[in-house]
mmCIF file of C-alpha atoms in Angstrom:
data_model
loop_
_atom_site.group_PDB
_atom_site.id
_atom_site.type_symbol
_atom_site.label_atom_id
_atom_site.label_comp_id
_atom_site.label_asym_id
_atom_site.label_seq_id
_atom_site.Cartn_x
_atom_site.Cartn_y
_atom_site.Cartn_z
ATOM 1 C CA MET A 1 -0.018 0.021 0.021
ATOM 2 C CA LYS A 2 1.272 3.357 -0.878
ATOM 3 C CA LYS A 3 1.770 5.773 2.112
ATOM 4 C CA ILE A 4 -0.276 9.046 1.894
ATOM 5 C CA SER A 5 0.704 12.370 3.520
ATOM 6 C CA ILE A 6 -1.663 15.349 3.408
ATOM 7 C CA THR A 7 -0.246 18.514 4.829
ATOM 8 C CA LEU A 8 -2.551 21.220 6.226
ATOM 9 C CA GLY A 9 -1.664 23.497 3.292
ATOM 10 C CA LEU A 10 -3.079 20.906 0.817
ATOM 11 C CA VAL A 11 -6.336 20.360 2.436
ATOM 12 C CA SER A 12 -8.152 23.213 0.621
ATOM 13 C CA SER A 13 -6.689 22.092 -2.613
ATOM 14 C CA ILE A 14 -7.978 18.641 -2.145
ATOM 15 C CA ALA A 15 -11.383 19.836 -1.034
ATOM 16 C CA SER A 16 -11.646 22.035 -4.145
ATOM 17 C CA LEU A 17 -11.120 19.030 -6.395
ATOM 18 C CA GLY A 18 -14.237 17.295 -4.846
ATOM 19 C CA ALA A 19 -14.422 13.494 -4.337
ATOM 20 C CA ILE A 20 -11.098 12.127 -5.709
ATOM 21 C CA PRO A 21 -9.390 8.821 -5.138
ATOM 22 C CA LEU A 22 -6.227 9.301 -2.934
ATOM 23 C CA ALA A 23 -4.673 6.008 -2.954
ATOM 24 C CA HIS A 24 -4.559 2.631 -4.774
ATOM 25 C CA ALA A 25 -3.048 -0.624 -3.810
ATOM 26 C CA GLN A 26 -0.104 -1.895 -5.807
ATOM 27 C CA SER A 27 -2.128 -4.934 -6.846
ATOM 28 C CA SER A 28 -4.670 -4.404 -9.669
ATOM 29 C CA VAL A 29 -6.564 -7.428 -8.197
ATOM 30 C CA GLU A 30 -7.122 -5.721 -4.759
ATOM 31 C CA PRO A 31 -7.688 -2.025 -5.398
ATOM 32 C CA SER A 32 -7.992 0.345 -2.488
ATOM 33 C CA SER A 33 -9.230 3.957 -2.470
ATOM 34 C CA VAL A 34 -9.936 6.850 -0.124
ATOM 35 C CA THR A 35 -12.313 9.712 -0.972
ATOM 36 C CA VAL A 36 -12.421 13.200 0.490
ATOM 37 C CA TYR A 37 -15.861 14.758 0.544
ATOM 38 C CA GLY A 38 -17.727 17.430 2.333
ATOM 39 C CA LEU A 39 -20.409 20.082 2.569
ATOM 40 C CA MET A 40 -20.335 23.733 3.583
ATOM 41 C CA ASP A 41 -23.527 25.449 4.589
ATOM 42 C CA ALA A 42 -24.100 28.865 6.084
ATOM 43 C CA ALA A 43 -27.252 30.958 6.504
ATOM 44 C CA LEU A 44 -28.619 34.206 7.915
ATOM 45 C CA VAL A 45 -31.142 33.276 10.646
ATOM 46 C CA GLN A 46 -33.874 35.479 12.125
ATOM 47 C CA GLU A 47 -35.524 34.053 15.304
ATOM 48 C CA ARG A 48 -37.154 35.618 18.338
ATOM 49 C CA GLY A 49 -35.636 39.076 17.819
ATOM 50 C CA ILE A 50 -32.132 37.611 17.012
ATOM 51 C CA SER A 51 -30.319 37.927 13.718
ATOM 52 C CA LYS A 52 -27.227 35.859 13.206
ATOM 53 C CA LEU A 53 -25.058 33.998 10.906
ATOM 54 C CA THR A 54 -25.321 30.194 11.485
ATOM 55 C CA SER A 55 -23.541 27.155 10.073
ATOM 56 C CA GLY A 56 -25.244 24.038 8.901
ATOM 57 C CA VAL A 57 -28.884 25.276 8.656
ATOM 58 C CA SER A 58 -29.993 23.139 5.742
ATOM 59 C CA ALA A 59 -27.500 20.358 6.490
ATOM 60 C CA GLY A 60 -24.670 20.137 8.958
ATOM 61 C CA SER A 61 -21.316 21.254 7.506
ATOM 62 C CA ARG A 62 -18.758 18.509 7.335
ATOM 63 C CA LEU A 63 -15.525 17.105 6.092
ATOM 64 C CA GLY A 64 -15.183 13.387 5.551
ATOM 65 C CA LEU A 65 -12.984 10.531 4.443
ATOM 66 C CA ARG A 66 -14.541 7.397 2.963
ATOM 67 C CA GLY A 67 -12.634 4.354 1.839
ATOM 68 C CA THR A 68 -12.996 0.852 0.473
ATOM 69 C CA GLU A 69 -10.558 -2.047 -0.178
ATOM 70 C CA SER A 70 -11.432 -5.121 -2.321
ATOM 71 C CA LEU A 71 -10.593 -8.343 -0.487
ATOM 72 C CA GLY A 72 -11.656 -10.593 -3.285
ATOM 73 C CA ASN A 73 -14.727 -12.718 -4.006
ATOM 74 C CA GLY A 74 -17.087 -9.733 -3.614
ATOM 75 C CA LEU A 75 -15.844 -8.830 -0.154
ATOM 76 C CA GLN A 76 -14.769 -5.295 0.673
ATOM 77 C CA ALA A 77 -13.394 -3.561 3.786
ATOM 78 C CA VAL A 78 -15.111 -0.154 4.215
ATOM 79 C CA PHE A 79 -14.709 2.829 6.547
ATOM 80 C CA THR A 80 -16.035 6.380 7.111
ATOM 81 C CA LEU A 81 -14.716 9.119 9.179
ATOM 82 C CA GLU A 82 -16.771 12.291 9.171
ATOM 83 C CA ALA A 83 -16.115 15.495 11.174
ATOM 84 C CA GLY A 84 -18.760 18.128 11.705
ATOM 85 C CA LEU A 85 -17.651 21.641 11.652
ATOM 86 C CA LEU A 86 -19.059 25.182 12.065
ATOM 87 C CA SER A 87 -18.523 27.185 8.958
ATOM 88 C CA ASP A 88 -19.162 30.453 10.793
ATOM 89 C CA THR A 89 -16.353 30.001 13.348
ATOM 90 C CA GLY A 90 -14.229 27.069 12.087
ATOM 91 C CA ARG A 91 -14.844 25.125 15.327
ATOM 92 C CA SER A 92 -15.848 21.479 15.588
ATOM 93 C CA ASP A 93 -19.442 20.646 15.870
ATOM 94 C CA GLN A 94 -21.028 17.804 17.944
ATOM 95 C CA ALA A 95 -19.572 19.176 21.270
ATOM 96 C CA GLY A 96 -16.032 19.088 19.814
ATOM 97 C CA GLN A 97 -15.838 15.562 18.845
ATOM 98 C CA LEU A 98 -13.202 15.020 16.187
ATOM 99 C CA PHE A 99 -15.362 12.651 14.079
ATOM 100 C CA GLY A 100 -18.662 13.438 15.662
ATOM 101 C CA ARG A 101 -20.943 12.811 12.688
ATOM 102 C CA GLN A 102 -19.771 9.316 11.783
ATOM 103 C CA ALA A 103 -16.883 7.025 12.581
ATOM 104 C CA PHE A 104 -17.151 3.356 11.537
ATOM 105 C CA VAL A 105 -15.387 0.495 9.967
ATOM 106 C CA GLY A 106 -16.868 -2.734 8.456
ATOM 107 C CA LEU A 107 -17.219 -5.394 5.789
ATOM 108 C CA SER A 108 -19.420 -5.326 2.655
ATOM 109 C CA SER A 109 -20.414 -8.441 0.800
ATOM 110 C CA PRO A 110 -23.166 -10.018 -1.390
ATOM 111 C CA LEU A 111 -24.582 -11.005 1.900
ATOM 112 C CA GLY A 112 -24.947 -7.483 3.218
ATOM 113 C CA MET A 113 -22.933 -4.840 5.120
ATOM 114 C CA LEU A 114 -21.723 -5.093 8.768
ATOM 115 C CA THR A 115 -20.257 -1.997 10.351
ATOM 116 C CA VAL A 116 -19.252 -1.031 13.857
ATOM 117 C CA GLY A 117 -18.611 2.482 15.462
ATOM 118 C CA ARG A 118 -20.598 5.679 15.722
ATOM 119 C CA GLN A 119 -23.607 5.479 13.466
ATOM 120 C CA TYR A 120 -26.962 7.003 12.660
ATOM 121 C CA ASN A 121 -30.173 6.173 14.676
ATOM 122 C CA LEU A 122 -32.386 4.194 12.311
ATOM 123 C CA GLN A 123 -35.601 5.880 13.441
ATOM 124 C CA SER A 124 -34.059 9.272 13.132
ATOM 125 C CA GLN A 125 -32.937 8.458 9.619
ATOM 126 C CA ALA A 126 -36.426 7.257 8.534
ATOM 127 C CA LEU A 127 -37.888 10.536 9.820
ATOM 128 C CA THR A 128 -35.445 12.910 8.080
ATOM 129 C CA ASP A 129 -34.632 10.928 4.972
ATOM 130 C CA VAL A 130 -38.052 9.523 4.067
ATOM 131 C CA ALA A 131 -40.910 11.552 5.774
ATOM 132 C CA ASP A 132 -39.517 15.032 5.792
ATOM 133 C CA PRO A 133 -39.379 17.197 2.593
ATOM 134 C CA PHE A 134 -36.883 19.553 4.451
ATOM 135 C CA GLU A 135 -34.636 16.479 5.169
ATOM 136 C CA GLY A 136 -34.192 17.376 8.832
ATOM 137 C CA GLY A 137 -32.806 20.909 7.900
ATOM 138 C CA MET A 138 -33.817 24.530 7.557
ATOM 139 C CA ALA A 139 -36.482 26.106 9.700
ATOM 140 C CA GLY A 140 -38.936 23.357 8.610
ATOM 141 C CA ALA A 141 -36.895 20.459 10.112
ATOM 142 C CA SER A 142 -39.206 17.782 11.303
ATOM 143 C CA THR A 143 -36.874 17.292 14.274
ATOM 144 C CA ASN A 144 -38.227 20.493 15.815
ATOM 145 C CA LEU A 145 -41.256 18.490 16.929
ATOM 146 C CA ALA A 146 -41.162 14.834 15.966
ATOM 147 C CA GLY A 147 -39.754 12.528 18.481
ATOM 148 C CA TYR A 148 -36.355 10.792 18.361
ATOM 149 C CA SER A 149 -33.902 9.907 21.144
ATOM 150 C CA ALA A 150 -30.565 10.708 19.287
ATOM 151 C CA THR A 151 -29.309 11.571 15.914
ATOM 152 C CA ARG A 152 -26.319 9.173 16.201
ATOM 153 C CA ILE A 153 -25.457 6.353 18.643
ATOM 154 C CA ASP A 154 -22.027 5.317 19.880
ATOM 155 C CA ASN A 155 -20.628 1.830 20.256
ATOM 156 C CA THR A 156 -22.933 0.276 17.739
ATOM 157 C CA VAL A 157 -22.887 -2.873 15.534
ATOM 158 C CA ARG A 158 -24.997 -2.436 12.385
ATOM 159 C CA TYR A 159 -26.059 -4.913 9.757
ATOM 160 C CA THR A 160 -27.874 -4.063 6.543
ATOM 161 C CA SER A 161 -29.256 -6.911 4.249
ATOM 162 C CA PRO A 162 -28.894 -6.905 0.522
ATOM 163 C CA GLU A 163 -31.823 -5.637 -1.404
ATOM 164 C CA TRP A 164 -34.440 -8.331 -2.432
ATOM 165 C CA ARG A 165 -37.334 -7.197 -4.634
ATOM 166 C CA GLY A 166 -37.128 -3.721 -3.231
ATOM 167 C CA LEU A 167 -36.878 -4.781 0.302
ATOM 168 C CA THR A 168 -33.974 -4.159 2.727
ATOM 169 C CA GLY A 169 -33.642 -4.856 6.459
ATOM 170 C CA THR A 170 -31.398 -3.269 9.010
ATOM 171 C CA VAL A 171 -30.615 -4.060 12.703
ATOM 172 C CA MET A 172 -28.341 -2.129 14.957
ATOM 173 C CA PHE A 173 -27.252 -2.874 18.602
ATOM 174 C CA GLY A 174 -25.565 -0.292 20.753
ATOM 175 C CA ALA A 175 -23.518 -1.429 23.691
ATOM 176 C CA GLY A 176 -24.178 1.640 25.738
ATOM 177 C CA GLU A 177 -21.065 1.771 27.986
ATOM 178 C CA HIS A 178 -22.279 4.864 29.962
ATOM 179 C CA THR A 179 -22.352 3.848 33.554
ATOM 180 C CA GLY A 180 -21.214 0.243 33.738
ATOM 181 C CA MET A 181 -24.760 -0.841 34.434
ATOM 182 C CA ALA A 182 -25.748 -3.828 32.243
ATOM 183 C CA ALA A 183 -28.993 -2.148 30.686
ATOM 184 C CA ASP A 184 -28.308 1.589 30.938
ATOM 185 C CA GLN A 185 -28.223 3.267 27.507
ATOM 186 C CA ARG A 186 -28.008 -0.004 25.536
ATOM 187 C CA SER A 187 -29.954 0.314 22.369
ATOM 188 C CA LEU A 188 -31.584 -1.683 19.631
ATOM 189 C CA GLY A 189 -32.710 -0.415 16.240
ATOM 190 C CA LEU A 190 -34.704 -2.241 13.637
ATOM 191 C CA ALA A 191 -35.718 -0.926 10.123
ATOM 192 C CA LEU A 192 -37.501 -2.423 7.164
ATOM 193 C CA GLY A 193 -37.434 -0.437 3.843
ATOM 194 C CA TYR A 194 -39.121 -0.834 0.560
ATOM 195 C CA VAL A 195 -38.385 1.015 -2.668
ATOM 196 C CA ASN A 196 -40.321 0.296 -5.867
ATOM 197 C CA GLY A 197 -39.963 3.042 -8.543
ATOM 198 C CA PRO A 198 -41.451 6.323 -7.263
ATOM 199 C CA LEU A 199 -42.559 4.824 -3.908
ATOM 200 C CA THR A 200 -40.416 4.674 -0.822
ATOM 201 C CA LEU A 201 -41.563 3.257 2.554
ATOM 202 C CA ARG A 202 -39.659 2.583 5.771
ATOM 203 C CA LEU A 203 -40.809 1.255 9.110
ATOM 204 C CA ALA A 204 -38.201 1.902 11.819
ATOM 205 C CA ARG A 205 -37.979 1.459 15.659
ATOM 206 C CA GLN A 206 -35.176 2.575 18.012
ATOM 207 C CA SER A 207 -35.240 1.556 21.614
ATOM 208 C CA ARG A 208 -32.817 2.599 24.385
ATOM 209 C CA GLY A 209 -32.423 1.594 28.000
ATOM 210 C CA GLY A 210 -33.533 4.323 30.376
ATOM 211 C CA ALA A 211 -31.279 5.854 33.062
ATOM 212 C CA PHE A 212 -31.424 4.400 36.530
ATOM 213 C CA GLY A 213 -35.017 4.056 37.676
ATOM 214 C CA LYS A 214 -36.579 5.271 34.504
ATOM 215 C CA ALA A 215 -38.430 3.536 31.752
ATOM 216 C CA ASP A 216 -36.879 2.554 28.443
ATOM 217 C CA VAL A 217 -37.055 5.096 25.610
ATOM 218 C CA ASN A 218 -38.876 3.905 22.347
ATOM 219 C CA ASN A 219 -39.328 5.718 19.083
ATOM 220 C CA THR A 220 -41.235 4.054 16.203
ATOM 221 C CA ILE A 221 -42.066 5.625 12.782
ATOM 222 C CA LEU A 222 -43.735 4.533 9.585
ATOM 223 C CA ALA A 223 -42.545 7.006 6.891
ATOM 224 C CA GLY A 224 -43.019 7.212 3.145
ATOM 225 C CA ASN A 225 -42.948 9.396 0.004
ATOM 226 C CA TYR A 226 -44.208 9.007 -3.463
ATOM 227 C CA ASN A 227 -42.808 10.871 -6.507
ATOM 228 C CA PHE A 228 -45.625 11.825 -8.872
ATOM 229 C CA GLY A 229 -43.274 13.576 -11.309
ATOM 230 C CA VAL A 230 -44.859 16.964 -10.837
ATOM 231 C CA ALA A 231 -44.466 16.736 -7.069
ATOM 232 C CA THR A 232 -43.324 14.393 -4.271
ATOM 233 C CA ALA A 233 -45.661 13.808 -1.454
ATOM 234 C CA PHE A 234 -44.352 12.954 2.106
ATOM 235 C CA ALA A 235 -45.933 11.363 5.136
ATOM 236 C CA GLY A 236 -45.053 9.865 8.415
ATOM 237 C CA TYR A 237 -46.631 8.790 11.718
ATOM 238 C CA GLY A 238 -44.609 8.103 14.871
ATOM 239 C CA ARG A 239 -45.107 6.872 18.426
ATOM 240 C CA ASN A 240 -42.679 7.967 21.238
ATOM 241 C CA THR A 241 -42.549 6.721 24.728
ATOM 242 C CA GLY A 242 -40.146 7.229 27.682
ATOM 243 C CA ASP A 243 -38.355 10.270 29.121
ATOM 244 C CA GLY A 244 -36.180 11.688 26.360
ATOM 245 C CA SER A 245 -38.237 10.333 23.462
ATOM 246 C CA SER A 246 -38.977 13.870 22.289
ATOM 247 C CA MET A 247 -36.943 17.039 22.157
ATOM 248 C CA PHE A 248 -36.853 18.971 25.451
ATOM 249 C CA PHE A 249 -35.351 22.231 26.547
ATOM 250 C CA ALA A 250 -35.110 22.598 30.383
ATOM 251 C CA GLU A 251 -34.379 26.351 30.210
ATOM 252 C CA ASN A 252 -38.139 27.132 29.892
ATOM 253 C CA PRO A 253 -37.632 29.496 26.838
ATOM 254 C CA TYR A 254 -40.905 31.049 26.882
ATOM 255 C CA GLY A 255 -40.948 31.840 30.731
ATOM 256 C CA ALA A 256 -44.021 29.820 31.542
ATOM 257 C CA ALA A 257 -45.350 30.134 35.149
ATOM 258 C CA GLN A 258 -44.830 26.399 35.448
ATOM 259 C CA ALA A 259 -41.718 25.130 33.778
ATOM 260 C CA PRO A 260 -42.561 22.495 31.163
ATOM 261 C CA ALA A 261 -41.627 18.838 31.602
ATOM 262 C CA GLN A 262 -40.483 16.607 28.757
ATOM 263 C CA SER A 263 -43.187 14.500 27.050
ATOM 264 C CA SER A 264 -42.954 10.787 27.908
ATOM 265 C CA ASP A 265 -45.822 9.719 25.596
ATOM 266 C CA SER A 266 -46.615 11.273 22.333
ATOM 267 C CA ARG A 267 -47.668 10.750 18.780
ATOM 268 C CA ASP A 268 -46.371 12.578 15.713
ATOM 269 C CA ALA A 269 -48.075 13.102 12.280
ATOM 270 C CA ILE A 270 -46.285 14.719 9.346
ATOM 271 C CA VAL A 271 -47.380 15.531 5.794
ATOM 272 C CA GLY A 272 -45.396 17.415 3.237
ATOM 273 C CA VAL A 273 -44.609 18.175 -0.404
ATOM 274 C CA SER A 274 -41.848 19.163 -2.668
ATOM 275 C CA VAL A 275 -42.548 20.660 -6.061
ATOM 276 C CA PRO A 276 -39.692 20.945 -8.681
ATOM 277 C CA LEU A 277 -40.012 23.942 -10.989
ATOM 278 C CA GLY A 278 -36.803 23.867 -13.083
ATOM 279 C CA ALA A 279 -33.937 24.870 -10.891
ATOM 280 C CA THR A 280 -36.255 25.979 -8.108
ATOM 281 C CA THR A 281 -37.940 23.461 -5.773
ATOM 282 C CA LEU A 282 -40.844 24.563 -3.503
ATOM 283 C CA LEU A 283 -41.170 22.866 -0.096
ATOM 284 C CA ALA A 284 -43.928 22.662 2.553
ATOM 285 C CA SER A 285 -44.852 20.571 5.519
ATOM 286 C CA PHE A 286 -47.211 20.334 8.510
ATOM 287 C CA ILE A 287 -46.371 18.501 11.757
ATOM 288 C CA HIS A 288 -48.765 17.750 14.630
ATOM 289 C CA LYS A 289 -47.479 16.513 17.952
ATOM 290 C CA ASP A 290 -50.100 14.909 20.136
ATOM 291 C CA ASP A 291 -48.892 14.790 23.725
ATOM 292 C CA ARG A 292 -50.561 11.900 25.667
ATOM 293 C CA ASP A 293 -49.276 12.987 29.135
ATOM 294 C CA ALA A 294 -51.694 14.616 31.617
ATOM 295 C CA ALA A 295 -50.301 18.071 30.768
ATOM 296 C CA ASN A 296 -51.441 17.621 27.134
ATOM 297 C CA ARG A 297 -48.660 19.872 25.737
ATOM 298 C CA ASP A 298 -49.499 19.523 22.062
ATOM 299 C CA ALA A 299 -47.808 21.503 19.283
ATOM 300 C CA GLN A 300 -48.186 22.161 15.576
ATOM 301 C CA GLN A 301 -45.560 23.301 13.020
ATOM 302 C CA LEU A 302 -46.219 24.751 9.629
ATOM 303 C CA ALA A 303 -43.264 25.344 7.310
ATOM 304 C CA ILE A 304 -42.638 26.661 3.802
ATOM 305 C CA GLY A 305 -39.444 26.964 1.818
ATOM 306 C CA ALA A 306 -37.676 26.967 -1.532
ATOM 307 C CA THR A 307 -34.275 26.013 -2.947
ATOM 308 C CA TYR A 308 -32.619 27.219 -6.050
ATOM 309 C CA ALA A 309 -29.920 25.059 -7.697
ATOM 310 C CA LEU A 310 -26.950 27.173 -8.993
ATOM 311 C CA SER A 311 -25.251 23.972 -10.082
ATOM 312 C CA LYS A 312 -25.386 20.312 -9.250
ATOM 313 C CA ARG A 313 -23.480 20.823 -6.080
ATOM 314 C CA SER A 314 -24.495 24.424 -4.974
ATOM 315 C CA LYS A 315 -27.863 25.865 -4.040
ATOM 316 C CA VAL A 316 -29.371 28.765 -2.167
ATOM 317 C CA TYR A 317 -32.408 28.365 0.032
ATOM 318 C CA LEU A 318 -35.066 30.242 1.916
ATOM 319 C CA ALA A 319 -37.293 28.775 4.610
ATOM 320 C CA TYR A 320 -39.818 29.958 7.272
ATOM 321 C CA ALA A 321 -41.504 27.947 10.013
ATOM 322 C CA HIS A 322 -43.880 28.655 12.857
ATOM 323 C CA ILE A 323 -44.741 26.515 15.837
ATOM 324 C CA ARG A 324 -47.992 26.889 17.747
ATOM 325 C CA ASN A 325 -47.447 25.535 21.324
ATOM 326 C CA ARG A 326 -50.320 24.601 23.636
ATOM 327 C CA ASN A 327 -50.540 24.326 27.336
ATOM 328 C CA ASP A 328 -47.104 25.737 27.939
ATOM 329 C CA ALA A 329 -45.352 23.458 25.534
ATOM 330 C CA ALA A 330 -41.880 24.671 24.815
ATOM 331 C CA TYR A 331 -40.942 23.458 21.286
ATOM 332 C CA MET A 332 -38.781 25.825 19.196
ATOM 333 C CA VAL A 333 -37.916 26.300 15.489
ATOM 334 C CA GLY A 334 -34.341 25.205 15.010
ATOM 335 C CA ASN A 335 -32.541 23.758 11.997
ATOM 336 C CA ALA A 336 -30.092 20.940 11.059
ATOM 337 C CA THR A 337 -27.500 22.225 13.613
ATOM 338 C CA GLU A 338 -29.268 24.448 16.310
ATOM 339 C CA VAL A 339 -32.230 23.868 18.468
ATOM 340 C CA GLY A 340 -33.470 27.454 17.991
ATOM 341 C CA SER A 341 -34.662 30.058 20.492
ATOM 342 C CA GLY A 342 -38.291 30.794 19.704
ATOM 343 C CA ASN A 343 -41.430 29.601 17.990
ATOM 344 C CA ARG A 344 -40.698 31.046 14.583
ATOM 345 C CA ALA A 345 -37.603 31.457 12.345
ATOM 346 C CA LEU A 346 -36.552 32.641 8.946
ATOM 347 C CA ASN A 347 -33.503 31.274 7.038
ATOM 348 C CA ILE A 348 -31.670 32.465 3.874
ATOM 349 C CA GLY A 349 -28.634 30.516 3.092
ATOM 350 C CA LEU A 350 -26.190 28.822 0.713
ATOM 351 C CA ARG A 351 -24.749 25.344 0.619
ATOM 352 C CA HIS A 352 -22.008 23.774 -1.467
ATOM 353 C CA ALA A 353 -21.209 20.000 -1.618
ATOM 354 C CA PHE A 354 -17.805 18.699 -2.709
#
């Protein structure tokens, strides 16, 4: 294997070239390659009287390395290292973790793919990738209201089956390793996906052991979208149980007389649409959170937006969302990177993938 050295002075040059192979094995029978890729996103955000420049509004800014090595007979070694970054300050995202977005290694074969490391929550993926026209970003992000326990999970083993007649299955186990207690924070994810032409469906469930003395956290969603050509329709329905199964902000942002408590039993319904008009794509979604706790802290979010493709890899975007909270609910309009500070927000931004 050829040794590769990339100095700091060459990083920008590599990035500007896009996804390029960095190395190859000496043997033509067992090729190996590493790809540099990334995304830079920044936007002006107006929310609750605050105007600011924010990174990763439509999608988190990142820099990643992805590699494969052929081992023969259809078997490949694979890895991904993906670092989140803040384009407005240059700092690391994900609380300063070096590869906080993804970090895994595994094997791919005709029998499926097995990977281990820090990986995406299966239920969260179904919500943002299948049910949400905003793809979990901009002011219209479904994650402002819809339940999920974590975007990514550490210490996981994940297996994805090969596709069979449009069907794929995924199972993911997380070891937890938080407190030394056998059940605390262990997780199990299951997903079943179906793709047939314009139709995409996914059923996903993510379960996590509760903290000491608390019930397990469970998130389940049935998500789908259908491309009619002139427009794509999106829909999803989710059930969330356990403390931490829905977003919660303990700081009581709206100054309610009685500080809100997190929902431990809720249902989510989401409908949306994307309409391509040449280089422009119009977006809209509506989300209803039905809180089944005694406090009945329901909420609704209405979002509209648009993107304009400057090229295959660059686009500008505009989005606005408003949340109507009931009974002192405390949900806020955030985006792909931030949780927000109020019940409405406007975004105007630019993203470039390389």
